[in-house]
XYZ file of C-alpha atoms in Angstrom:
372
model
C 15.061 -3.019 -35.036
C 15.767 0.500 -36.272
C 16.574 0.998 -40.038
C 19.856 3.195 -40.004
C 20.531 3.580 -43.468
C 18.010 3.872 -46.629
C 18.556 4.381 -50.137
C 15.687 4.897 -52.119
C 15.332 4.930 -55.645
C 19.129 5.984 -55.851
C 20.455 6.575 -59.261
C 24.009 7.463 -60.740
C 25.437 8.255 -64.450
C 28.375 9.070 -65.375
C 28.540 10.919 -68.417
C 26.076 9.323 -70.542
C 26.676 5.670 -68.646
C 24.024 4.670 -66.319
C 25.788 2.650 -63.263
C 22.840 2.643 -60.894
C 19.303 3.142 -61.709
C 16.469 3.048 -58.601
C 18.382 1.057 -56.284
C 16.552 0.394 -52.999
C 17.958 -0.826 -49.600
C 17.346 -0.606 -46.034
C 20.089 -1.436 -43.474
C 19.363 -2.561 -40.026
C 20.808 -1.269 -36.680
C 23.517 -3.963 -36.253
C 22.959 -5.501 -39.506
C 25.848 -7.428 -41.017
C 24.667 -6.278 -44.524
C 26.475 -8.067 -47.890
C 26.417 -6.529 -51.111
C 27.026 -9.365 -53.691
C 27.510 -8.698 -57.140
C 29.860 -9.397 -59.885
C 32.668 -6.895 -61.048
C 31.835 -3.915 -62.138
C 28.425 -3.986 -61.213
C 28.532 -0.820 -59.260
C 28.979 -2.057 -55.746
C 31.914 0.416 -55.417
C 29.216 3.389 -56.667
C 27.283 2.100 -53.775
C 29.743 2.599 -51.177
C 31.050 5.853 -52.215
C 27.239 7.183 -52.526
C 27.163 6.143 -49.191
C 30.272 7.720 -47.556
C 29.631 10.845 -49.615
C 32.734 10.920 -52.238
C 29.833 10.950 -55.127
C 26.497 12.245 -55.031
C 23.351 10.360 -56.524
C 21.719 12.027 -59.605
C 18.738 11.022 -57.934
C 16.987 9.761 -54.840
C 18.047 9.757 -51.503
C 20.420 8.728 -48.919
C 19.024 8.233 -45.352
C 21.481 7.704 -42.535
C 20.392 7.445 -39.157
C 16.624 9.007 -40.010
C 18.727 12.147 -41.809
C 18.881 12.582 -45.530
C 22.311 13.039 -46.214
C 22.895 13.354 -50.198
C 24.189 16.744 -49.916
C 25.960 16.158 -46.987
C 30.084 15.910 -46.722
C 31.628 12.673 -45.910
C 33.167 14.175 -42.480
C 29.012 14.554 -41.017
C 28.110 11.028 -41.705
C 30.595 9.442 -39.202
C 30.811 6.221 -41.055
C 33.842 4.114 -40.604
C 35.302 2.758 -44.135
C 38.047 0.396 -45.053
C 38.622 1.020 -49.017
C 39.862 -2.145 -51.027
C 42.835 -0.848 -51.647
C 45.195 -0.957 -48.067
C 46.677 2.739 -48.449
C 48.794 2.504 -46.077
C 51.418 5.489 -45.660
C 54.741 3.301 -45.978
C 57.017 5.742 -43.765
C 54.729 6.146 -40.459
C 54.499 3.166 -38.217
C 51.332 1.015 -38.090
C 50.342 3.059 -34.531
C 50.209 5.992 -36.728
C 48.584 4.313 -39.999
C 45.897 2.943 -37.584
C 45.523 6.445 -35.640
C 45.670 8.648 -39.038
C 41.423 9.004 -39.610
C 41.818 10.041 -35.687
C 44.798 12.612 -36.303
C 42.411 14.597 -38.895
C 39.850 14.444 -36.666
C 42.637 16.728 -34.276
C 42.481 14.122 -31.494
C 44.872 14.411 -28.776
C 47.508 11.415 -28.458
C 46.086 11.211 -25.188
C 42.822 9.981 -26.347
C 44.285 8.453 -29.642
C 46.330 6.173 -27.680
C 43.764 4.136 -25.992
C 41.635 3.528 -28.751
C 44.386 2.598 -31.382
C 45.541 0.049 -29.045
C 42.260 -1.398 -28.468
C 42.083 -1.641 -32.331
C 44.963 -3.443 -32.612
C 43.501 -5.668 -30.191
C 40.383 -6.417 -31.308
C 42.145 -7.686 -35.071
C 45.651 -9.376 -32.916
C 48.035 -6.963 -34.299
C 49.011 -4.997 -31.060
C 52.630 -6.565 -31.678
C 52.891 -4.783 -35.284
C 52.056 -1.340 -34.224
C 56.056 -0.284 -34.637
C 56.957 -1.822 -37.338
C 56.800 -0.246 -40.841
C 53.952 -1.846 -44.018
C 56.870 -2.943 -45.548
C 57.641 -5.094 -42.545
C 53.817 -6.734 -43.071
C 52.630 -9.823 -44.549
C 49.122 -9.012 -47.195
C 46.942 -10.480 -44.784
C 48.510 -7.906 -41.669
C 48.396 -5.289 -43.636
C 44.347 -5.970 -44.478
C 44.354 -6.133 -40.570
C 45.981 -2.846 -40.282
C 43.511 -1.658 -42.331
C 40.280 -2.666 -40.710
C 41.472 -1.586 -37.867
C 42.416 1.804 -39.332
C 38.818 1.615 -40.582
C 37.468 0.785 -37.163
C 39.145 3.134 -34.957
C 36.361 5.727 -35.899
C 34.535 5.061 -33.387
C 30.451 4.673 -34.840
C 27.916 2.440 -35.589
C 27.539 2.070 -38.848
C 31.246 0.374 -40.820
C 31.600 0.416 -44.376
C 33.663 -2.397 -46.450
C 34.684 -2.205 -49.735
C 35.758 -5.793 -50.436
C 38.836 -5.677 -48.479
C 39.512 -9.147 -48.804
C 40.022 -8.819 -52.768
C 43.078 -10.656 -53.865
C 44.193 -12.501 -50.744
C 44.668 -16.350 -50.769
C 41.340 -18.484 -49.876
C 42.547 -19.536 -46.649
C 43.537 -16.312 -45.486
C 39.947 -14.976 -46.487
C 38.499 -17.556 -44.492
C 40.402 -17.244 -41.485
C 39.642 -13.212 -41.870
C 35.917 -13.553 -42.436
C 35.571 -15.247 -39.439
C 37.289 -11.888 -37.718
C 35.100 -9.861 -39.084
C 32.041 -11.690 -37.676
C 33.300 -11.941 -34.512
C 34.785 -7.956 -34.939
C 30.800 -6.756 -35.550
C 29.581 -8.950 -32.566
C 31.862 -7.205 -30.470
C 31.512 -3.412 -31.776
C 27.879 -4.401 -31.935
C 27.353 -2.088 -35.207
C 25.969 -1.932 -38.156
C 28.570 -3.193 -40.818
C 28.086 -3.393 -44.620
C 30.097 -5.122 -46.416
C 30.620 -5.297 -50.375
C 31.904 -8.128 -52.122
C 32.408 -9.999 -55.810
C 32.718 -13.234 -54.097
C 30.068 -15.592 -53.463
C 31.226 -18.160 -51.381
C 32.537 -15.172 -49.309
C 29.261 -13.533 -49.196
C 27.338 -16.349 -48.102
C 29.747 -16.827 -45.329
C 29.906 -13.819 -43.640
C 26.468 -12.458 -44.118
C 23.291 -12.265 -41.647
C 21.517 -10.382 -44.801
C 22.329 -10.042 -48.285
C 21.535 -7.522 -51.322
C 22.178 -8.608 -54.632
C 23.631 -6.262 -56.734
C 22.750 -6.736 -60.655
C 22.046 -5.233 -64.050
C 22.283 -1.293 -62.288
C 20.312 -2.043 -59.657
C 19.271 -4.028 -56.147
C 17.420 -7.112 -57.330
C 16.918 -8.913 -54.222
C 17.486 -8.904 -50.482
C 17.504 -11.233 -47.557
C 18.992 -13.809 -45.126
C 21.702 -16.195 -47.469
C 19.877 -19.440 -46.793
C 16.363 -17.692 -48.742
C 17.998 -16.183 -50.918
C 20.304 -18.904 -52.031
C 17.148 -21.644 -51.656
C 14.529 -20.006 -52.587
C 15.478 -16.958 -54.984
C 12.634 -14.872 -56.139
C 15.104 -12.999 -58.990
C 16.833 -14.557 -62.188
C 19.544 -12.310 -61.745
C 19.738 -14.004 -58.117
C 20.368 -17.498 -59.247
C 22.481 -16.523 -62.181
C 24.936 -14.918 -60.168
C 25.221 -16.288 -56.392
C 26.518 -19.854 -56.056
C 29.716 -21.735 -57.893
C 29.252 -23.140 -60.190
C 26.779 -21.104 -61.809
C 23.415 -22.086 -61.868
C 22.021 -23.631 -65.331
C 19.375 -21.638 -67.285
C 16.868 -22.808 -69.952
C 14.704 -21.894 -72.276
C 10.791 -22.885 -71.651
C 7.187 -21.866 -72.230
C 4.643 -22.046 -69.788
C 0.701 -22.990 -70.644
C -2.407 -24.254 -69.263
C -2.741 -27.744 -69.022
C -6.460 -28.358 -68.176
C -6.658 -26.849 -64.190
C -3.057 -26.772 -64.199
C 0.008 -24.890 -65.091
C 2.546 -26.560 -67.062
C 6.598 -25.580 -68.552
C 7.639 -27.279 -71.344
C 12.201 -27.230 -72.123
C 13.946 -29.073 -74.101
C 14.716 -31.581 -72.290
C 11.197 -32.048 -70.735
C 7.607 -31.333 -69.503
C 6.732 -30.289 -65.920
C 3.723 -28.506 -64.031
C 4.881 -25.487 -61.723
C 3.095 -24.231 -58.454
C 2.564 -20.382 -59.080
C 3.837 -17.930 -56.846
C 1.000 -16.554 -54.987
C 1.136 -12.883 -56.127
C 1.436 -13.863 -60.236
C -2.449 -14.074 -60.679
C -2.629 -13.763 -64.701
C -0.151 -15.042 -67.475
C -0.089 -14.908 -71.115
C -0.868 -18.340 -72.213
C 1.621 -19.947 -73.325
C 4.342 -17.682 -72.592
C 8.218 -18.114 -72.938
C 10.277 -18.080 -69.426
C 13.769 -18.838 -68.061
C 14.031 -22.288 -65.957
C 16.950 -21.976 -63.702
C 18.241 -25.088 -61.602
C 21.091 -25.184 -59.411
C 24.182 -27.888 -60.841
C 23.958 -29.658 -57.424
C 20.298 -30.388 -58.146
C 21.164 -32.494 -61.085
C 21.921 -36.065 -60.046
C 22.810 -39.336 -61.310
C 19.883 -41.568 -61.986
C 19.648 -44.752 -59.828
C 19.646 -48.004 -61.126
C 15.788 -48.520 -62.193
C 14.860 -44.911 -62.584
C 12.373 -44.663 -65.445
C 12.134 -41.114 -65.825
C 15.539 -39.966 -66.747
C 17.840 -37.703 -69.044
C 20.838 -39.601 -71.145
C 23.940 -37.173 -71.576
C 27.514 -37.061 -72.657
C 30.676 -35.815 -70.645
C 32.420 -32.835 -72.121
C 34.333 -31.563 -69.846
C 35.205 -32.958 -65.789
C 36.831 -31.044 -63.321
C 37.882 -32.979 -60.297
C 37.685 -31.019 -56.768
C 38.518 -33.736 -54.689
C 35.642 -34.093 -52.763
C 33.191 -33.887 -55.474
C 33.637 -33.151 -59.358
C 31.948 -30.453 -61.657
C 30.298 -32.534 -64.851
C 29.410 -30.977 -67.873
C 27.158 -32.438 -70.143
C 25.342 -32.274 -73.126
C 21.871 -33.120 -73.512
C 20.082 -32.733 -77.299
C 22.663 -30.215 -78.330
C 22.522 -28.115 -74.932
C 24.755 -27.918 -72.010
C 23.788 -28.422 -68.536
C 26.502 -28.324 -65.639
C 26.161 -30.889 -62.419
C 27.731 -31.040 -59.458
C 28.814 -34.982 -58.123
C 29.904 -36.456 -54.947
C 33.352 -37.837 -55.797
C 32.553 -41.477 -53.889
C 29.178 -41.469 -55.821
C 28.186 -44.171 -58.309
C 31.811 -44.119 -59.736
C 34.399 -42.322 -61.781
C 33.447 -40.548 -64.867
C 35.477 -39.263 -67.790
C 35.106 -37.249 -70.972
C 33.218 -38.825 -73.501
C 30.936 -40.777 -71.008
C 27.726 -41.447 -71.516
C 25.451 -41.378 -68.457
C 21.995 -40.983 -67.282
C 20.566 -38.348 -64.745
C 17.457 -37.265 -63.061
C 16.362 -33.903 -61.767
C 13.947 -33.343 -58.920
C 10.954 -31.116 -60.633
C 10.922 -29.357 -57.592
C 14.130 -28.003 -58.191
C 12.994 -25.749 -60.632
C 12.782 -22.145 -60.797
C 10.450 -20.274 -63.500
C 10.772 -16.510 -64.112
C 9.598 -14.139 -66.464
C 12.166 -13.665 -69.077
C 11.665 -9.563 -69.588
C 11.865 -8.972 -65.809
C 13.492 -11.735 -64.736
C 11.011 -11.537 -61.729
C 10.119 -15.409 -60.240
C 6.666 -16.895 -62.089
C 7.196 -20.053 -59.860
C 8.408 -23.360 -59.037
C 8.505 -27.096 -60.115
C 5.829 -29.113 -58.765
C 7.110 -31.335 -55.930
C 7.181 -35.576 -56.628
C 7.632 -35.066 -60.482
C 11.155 -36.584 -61.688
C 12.877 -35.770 -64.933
């Protein structure tokens, strides 16, 4: 599939402050494209770099096989919905939705038709005389995409648009959008600070971190199987649990001492040499840490903290030898627990990540059919 839009080794100060330093992506030709990362880590520097309302210090911008860094926003025919609604509060929504087609000095003839189908495509077509005032948060975000969309390209740009709506209206809108690029059939990227959102709506994620693209790829790999600290530190809820290890060689294997305990790791295939021994970052996810069974030899003892209950399930957090490790718990599982419990757990070895701590790249993994 073509690649319609490149940046390579894009970087952006302002001032003296770095915001962006050698970020690399490639988007697809109907890609639905998330950019994940936490507040203020630049993802709004991204998008305007994109549509051309700031210009890289260096690197370039490729759109559509064209480098367009010096280019105006008006050439690149992208289609953008801001996070911020902007809607003019004394013209109708027909007009709000119509206004990026008004400066382009389209007739009403031809504005007409495409508004409406628009308004359509997000179920607003009964709104489109009434006033933004008039208009609930989540139909004015609606107004707004379709304002967005009405621009009629293939590649859309999104600038967390669903920031600061209610959860169920974010779900009910994510699934719009999915369906929305289906049907235009275009590229769409997407920025967000929200993980669950992210790994909802995307076919392909980049995650945004520390100035700069760490990772990309579909969300199951990259949530699974994450080759980047920064990766697992930052996508899931809760947050994953980090600890501090050394690697060394155990006779003809490779072995990563915590804490808490000893394990040997499968290398990743392209780490050929390490410094022996050599101090790493273990990552593992909360909802890898279980309660042991009844029998289990090889387990952890730890006290309750703190317990939040979610209903279905409960966030645990424990400490272990004066460290804190956070678990995620079925609710109907192996009981109730409350603060100041004591109780025993177990972690697959296999659920362990390894990575370098200067680079954060991944070193490797627990060895499978080795319990803690």
């Amino acid at each position: 599939m073509e690649t319609v839009v490149e940046f390579k080794d894009v970087s952006k100060k302002y001032s003296n402050l770095s915001v962006l330093e050698h970020a690399e992506l490639s988007v697809k030709q109907d890609d639905l494209m998330v950019i994940y990362g936490l507040p203020s880590s630049g993802k709004t520097v991204l998008t305007r770099l994109l549509m051309g309302l700031e210009e890289p210090d260096a690197g370039d911008i490729i759109v559509r096989g064209e480098n367009v860094r010096h280019m105006p926003p008006k050439v690149r025919n992208i289609g953008y919905v801001p996070q911020d609604f902007a809607l003019i509060p004394h013209k109708t929504i027909f007009e709000n939705i119509a206004y990026p087609l008004r400066l382009m000095r389209k007739s009403t003839l031809k504005i007409k038709p495409v508004v409406q189908r628009a308004a359509s495509m997000l179920n607003i077509e009964e709104l489109l005389d009434k006033l933004p005032t008039q208009l609930s948060g989540g139909q004015k975000q609606r107004v707004a995409v379709a304002r967005g969309i009405v621009k009629e390209t293939d590649i859309y740009l999104f600038d967390d648009p669903l920031a600061g709506l209610d959860f169920k209206l974010r779900e009910k809108l994510i699934d719009d959008l999915k369906r929305l690029q289906e049907d235009l059939a275009a590229c769409f990227i997407y920025a967000t600070s929200d993980p669950i959102e992210s790994l909802t709506l995307a076919e392909r994620m980049a995650i945004l971190h520390d100035k700069t693209i760490c990772e990309t790829g579909d969300p199951q790999s990259i949530y699974f199987n994450p080759h980047h600290l920064s990766t697992i530190d930052i996508l899931g809820f809760p947050r994953a649990n980090l600890i501090d290890g050394r690697i060394f060689q155990k006779e003809s294997e490779v072995w990563c001492r915590t804490i808490f305990l000893e394990f040997p790791i499968v290398m990743d295939a392209e780490v050929s040499v390490f410094e022996n021994p050599m101090d790493v970052t273990v990552a593992v996810r909360p909802e890898s840490i279980q309660k042991a069974l009844a029998g289990d030899e090889n387990c952890l003892t730890a006290d309750i903290y703190l317990r939040e209950d979610l209903g279905a399930e409960e966030i645990i957090y424990l400490n272990i030898q004066n460290s804190n490790l956070t678990m995620v718990n079925p609710s109907s599982q192996n009981g109730h627990n409350d603060v100041g419990d004591q109780i025993n757990i177990r972690i697959d070895a296999a659920s362990f990540f390894v990575f370098e701590k200067d680079t954060g790249n991944r070193i490797g993994k627990g060895m499978n059919n080795c319990n803690a």
